[in-house]
CSV table of C-alpha atoms in Angstrom, one decimal:
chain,number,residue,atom,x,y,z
E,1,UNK,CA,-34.3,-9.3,22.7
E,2,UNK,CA,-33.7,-9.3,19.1
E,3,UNK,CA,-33.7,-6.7,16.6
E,4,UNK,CA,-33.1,-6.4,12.5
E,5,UNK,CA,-32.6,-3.0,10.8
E,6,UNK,CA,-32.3,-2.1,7.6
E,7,UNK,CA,-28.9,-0.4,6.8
E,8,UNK,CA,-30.4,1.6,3.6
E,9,UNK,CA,-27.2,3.4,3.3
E,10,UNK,CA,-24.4,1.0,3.1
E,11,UNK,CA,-26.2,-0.9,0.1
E,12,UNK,CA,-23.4,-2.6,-2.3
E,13,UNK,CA,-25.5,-1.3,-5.3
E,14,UNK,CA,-27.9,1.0,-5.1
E,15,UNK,CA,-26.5,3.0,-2.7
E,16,UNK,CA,-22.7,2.2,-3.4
E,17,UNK,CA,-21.9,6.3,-3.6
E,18,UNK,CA,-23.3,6.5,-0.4
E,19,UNK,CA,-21.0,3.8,1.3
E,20,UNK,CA,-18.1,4.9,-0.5
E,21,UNK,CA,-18.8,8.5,1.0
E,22,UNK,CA,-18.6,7.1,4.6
E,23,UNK,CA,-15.7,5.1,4.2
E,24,UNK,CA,-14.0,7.5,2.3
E,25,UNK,CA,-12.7,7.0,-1.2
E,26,UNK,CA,-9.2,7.2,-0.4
E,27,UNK,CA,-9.4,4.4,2.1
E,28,UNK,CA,-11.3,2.3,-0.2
E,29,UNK,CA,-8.4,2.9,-3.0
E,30,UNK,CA,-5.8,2.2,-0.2
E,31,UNK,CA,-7.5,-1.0,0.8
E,32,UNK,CA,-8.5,-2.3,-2.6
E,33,UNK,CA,-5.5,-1.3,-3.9
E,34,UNK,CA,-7.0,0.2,-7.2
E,35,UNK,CA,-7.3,3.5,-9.4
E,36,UNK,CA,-9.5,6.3,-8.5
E,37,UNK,CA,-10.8,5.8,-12.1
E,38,UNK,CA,-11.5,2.1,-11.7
E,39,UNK,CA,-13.4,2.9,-8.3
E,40,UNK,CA,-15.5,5.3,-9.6
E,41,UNK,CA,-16.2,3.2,-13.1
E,42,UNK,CA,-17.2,0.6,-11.2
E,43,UNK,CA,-19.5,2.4,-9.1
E,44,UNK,CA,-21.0,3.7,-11.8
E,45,UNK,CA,-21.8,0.3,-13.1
E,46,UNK,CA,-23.3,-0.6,-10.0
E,47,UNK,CA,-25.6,2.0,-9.8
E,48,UNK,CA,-26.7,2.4,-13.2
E,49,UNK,CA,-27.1,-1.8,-13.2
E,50,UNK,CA,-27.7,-3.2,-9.9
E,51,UNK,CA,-27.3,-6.4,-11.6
E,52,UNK,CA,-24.1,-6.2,-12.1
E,53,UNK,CA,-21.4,-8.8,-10.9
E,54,UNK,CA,-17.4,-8.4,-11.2
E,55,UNK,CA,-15.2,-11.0,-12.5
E,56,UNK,CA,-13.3,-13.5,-10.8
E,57,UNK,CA,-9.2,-11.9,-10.1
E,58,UNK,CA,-10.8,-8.7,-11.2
E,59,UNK,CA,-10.5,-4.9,-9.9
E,60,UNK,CA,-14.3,-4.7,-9.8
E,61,UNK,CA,-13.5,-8.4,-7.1
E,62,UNK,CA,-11.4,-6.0,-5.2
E,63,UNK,CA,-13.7,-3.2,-4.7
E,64,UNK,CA,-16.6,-5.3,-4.0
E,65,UNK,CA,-14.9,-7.1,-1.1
E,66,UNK,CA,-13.5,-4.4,0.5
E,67,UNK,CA,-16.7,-2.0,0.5
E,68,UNK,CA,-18.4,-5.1,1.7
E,69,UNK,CA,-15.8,-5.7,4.4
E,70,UNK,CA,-16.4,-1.7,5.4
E,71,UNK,CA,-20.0,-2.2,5.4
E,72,UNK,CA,-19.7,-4.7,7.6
E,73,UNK,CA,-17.3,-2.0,10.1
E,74,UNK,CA,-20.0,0.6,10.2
E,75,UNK,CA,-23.1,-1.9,10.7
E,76,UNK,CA,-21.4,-3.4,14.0
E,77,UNK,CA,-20.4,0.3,14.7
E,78,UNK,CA,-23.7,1.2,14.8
E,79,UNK,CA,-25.4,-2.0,16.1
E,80,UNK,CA,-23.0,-1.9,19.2
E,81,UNK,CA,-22.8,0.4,22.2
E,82,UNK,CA,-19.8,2.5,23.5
E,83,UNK,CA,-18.8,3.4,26.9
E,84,UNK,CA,-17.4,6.7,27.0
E,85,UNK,CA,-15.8,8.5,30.8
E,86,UNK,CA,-17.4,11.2,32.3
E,87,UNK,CA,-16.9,12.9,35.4
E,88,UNK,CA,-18.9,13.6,38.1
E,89,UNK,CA,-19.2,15.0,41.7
E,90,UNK,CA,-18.0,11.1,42.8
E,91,UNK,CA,-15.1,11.4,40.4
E,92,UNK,CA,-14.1,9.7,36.6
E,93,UNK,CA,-16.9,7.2,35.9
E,94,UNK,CA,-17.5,5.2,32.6
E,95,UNK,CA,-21.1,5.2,31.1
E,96,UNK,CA,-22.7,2.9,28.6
E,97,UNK,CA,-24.8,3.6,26.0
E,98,UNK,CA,-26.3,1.3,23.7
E,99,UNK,CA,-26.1,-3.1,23.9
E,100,UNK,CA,-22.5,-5.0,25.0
E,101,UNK,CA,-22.1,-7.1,22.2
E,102,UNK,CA,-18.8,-8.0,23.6
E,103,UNK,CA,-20.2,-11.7,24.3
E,104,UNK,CA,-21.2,-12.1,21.3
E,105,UNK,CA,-20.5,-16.0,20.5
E,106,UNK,CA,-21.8,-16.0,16.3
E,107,UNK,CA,-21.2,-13.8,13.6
E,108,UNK,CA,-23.6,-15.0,10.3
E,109,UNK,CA,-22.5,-13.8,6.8
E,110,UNK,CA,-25.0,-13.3,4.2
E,111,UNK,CA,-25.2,-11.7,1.0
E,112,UNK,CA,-23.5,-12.3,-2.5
E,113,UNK,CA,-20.2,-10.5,-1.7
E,114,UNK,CA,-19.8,-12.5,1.6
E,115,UNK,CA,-21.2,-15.8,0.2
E,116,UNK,CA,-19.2,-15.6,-3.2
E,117,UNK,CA,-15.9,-14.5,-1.2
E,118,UNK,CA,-12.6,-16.7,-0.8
E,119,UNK,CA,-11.7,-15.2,2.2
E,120,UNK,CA,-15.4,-14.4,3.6
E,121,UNK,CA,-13.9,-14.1,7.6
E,122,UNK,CA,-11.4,-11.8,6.2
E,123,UNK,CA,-14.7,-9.7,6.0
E,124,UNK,CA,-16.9,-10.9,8.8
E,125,UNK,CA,-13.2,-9.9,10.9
E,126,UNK,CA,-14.4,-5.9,10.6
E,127,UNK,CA,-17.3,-6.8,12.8
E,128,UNK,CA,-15.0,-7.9,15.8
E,129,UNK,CA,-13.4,-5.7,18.3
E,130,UNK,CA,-10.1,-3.9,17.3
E,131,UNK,CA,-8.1,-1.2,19.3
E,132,UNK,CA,-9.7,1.8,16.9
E,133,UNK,CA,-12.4,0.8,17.9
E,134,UNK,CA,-11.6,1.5,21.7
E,135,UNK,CA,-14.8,2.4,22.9
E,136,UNK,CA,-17.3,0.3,21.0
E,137,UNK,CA,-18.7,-2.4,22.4
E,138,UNK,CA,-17.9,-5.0,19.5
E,139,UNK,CA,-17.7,-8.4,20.4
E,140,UNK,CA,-14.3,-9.6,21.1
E,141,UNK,CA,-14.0,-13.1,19.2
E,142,UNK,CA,-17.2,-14.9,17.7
E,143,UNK,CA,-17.1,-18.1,15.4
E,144,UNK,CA,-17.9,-17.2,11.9
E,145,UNK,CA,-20.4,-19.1,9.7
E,146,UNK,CA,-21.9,-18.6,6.7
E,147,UNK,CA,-25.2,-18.1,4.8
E,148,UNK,CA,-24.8,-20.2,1.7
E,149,UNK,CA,-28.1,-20.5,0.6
E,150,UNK,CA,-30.0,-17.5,2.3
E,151,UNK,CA,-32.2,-18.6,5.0
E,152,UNK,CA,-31.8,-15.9,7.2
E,153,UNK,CA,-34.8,-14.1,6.4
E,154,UNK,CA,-37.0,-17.7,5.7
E,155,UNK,CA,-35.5,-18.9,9.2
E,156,UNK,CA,-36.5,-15.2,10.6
E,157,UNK,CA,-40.0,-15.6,9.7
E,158,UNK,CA,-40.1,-19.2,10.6
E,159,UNK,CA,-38.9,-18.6,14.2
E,160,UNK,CA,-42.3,-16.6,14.6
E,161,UNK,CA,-44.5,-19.8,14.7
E,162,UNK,CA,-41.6,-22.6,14.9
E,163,UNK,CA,-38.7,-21.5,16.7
E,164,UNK,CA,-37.2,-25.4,17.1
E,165,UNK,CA,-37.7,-25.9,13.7
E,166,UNK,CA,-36.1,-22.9,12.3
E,167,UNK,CA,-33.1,-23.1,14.9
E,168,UNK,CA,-32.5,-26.9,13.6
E,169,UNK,CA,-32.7,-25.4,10.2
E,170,UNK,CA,-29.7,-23.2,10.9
E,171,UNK,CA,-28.3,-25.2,12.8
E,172,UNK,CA,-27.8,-27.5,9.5
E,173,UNK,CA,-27.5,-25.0,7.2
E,174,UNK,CA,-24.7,-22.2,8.4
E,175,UNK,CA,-21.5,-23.4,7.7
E,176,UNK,CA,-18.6,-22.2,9.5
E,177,UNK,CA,-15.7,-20.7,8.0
E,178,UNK,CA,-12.5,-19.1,9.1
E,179,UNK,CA,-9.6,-17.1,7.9
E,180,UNK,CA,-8.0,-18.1,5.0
């Protein structure tokens, strides 16, 4: 069973304010390790033109790679399922809700930040398990690789009508990576 979703609201551009809003500014200046003023200038740049790409060493760098490792937290948050304990007539019990992604052997990077990154694991890492994370059902370790050329959604469409094909494709194509 597969499944793609569109996460509308954790956009690096258009919807930058919106990502910023759920991670909270303050952890984004914490992580990033920049002004408030910078943060929010940049932002502005981003949503005013989309286009828009920082330079290398640069505050804008910063920002960038830590919104796009925090996007990358709240799309596994919300992809993943959580156990939580409940009690009942039988006693304690823990219930699931949602898929254990616990097993999960491959984590794929895509997308300029990712792909452009020194350290693109460093980001893919917020997808894994941690022990904040307690009661998600992340997956514990995966091999990282990365989408260098964007074939996701080509190899998507492909595996409709030639499912070999496409998985030789990526098979070739995804390049592991790991931390720097």
């Amino acid at each position: 069973f597969a499944k793609r979703t569109v996460e509308g609201d954790i956009g690096m551009r258009y919807s930058i304010a919106s990502l910023i809003d759920l991670t909270g500014e303050d952890d984004v200046l914490s992580a990033a390790g920049v002004s408030r003023e910078e943060l929010r200038s940049w932002a502005e740049c981003c949503r005013s033109n989309p286009e828009s790409l920082p330079q290398a060493g640069s505050c804008c760098q910063k920002i960038d790679e830590t919104l796009a490792a925090l996007a990358v937290k709240i799309s596994a948050s919300r992809h993943c399922g959580s156990t939580e304990v409940t009690y009942t007539s039988s006693g304690e019990m823990t219930l699931q809700t949602g898929k254990d992604l616990t097993g999960v052997k491959h984590i794929i990077g895509t997308g300029g930040v990712i792909i452009n990154s020194s350290d693109p694991a460093k980001m893919m890492e917020t997808a894994l398990y941690s022990p904040e994370d307690l009661n998600l059902l992340k997956p514990i370790s995966a091999q990282f690789l990365l989408d260098r050329k964007g074939i996701l959604t080509a190899m998507g469409l492909l595996s409709s009508s030639a499912p070999e094909c496409a998985l030789h494709i990526m098979k070739e194509e995804l390049v592991p990576v790991s931390a720097a």
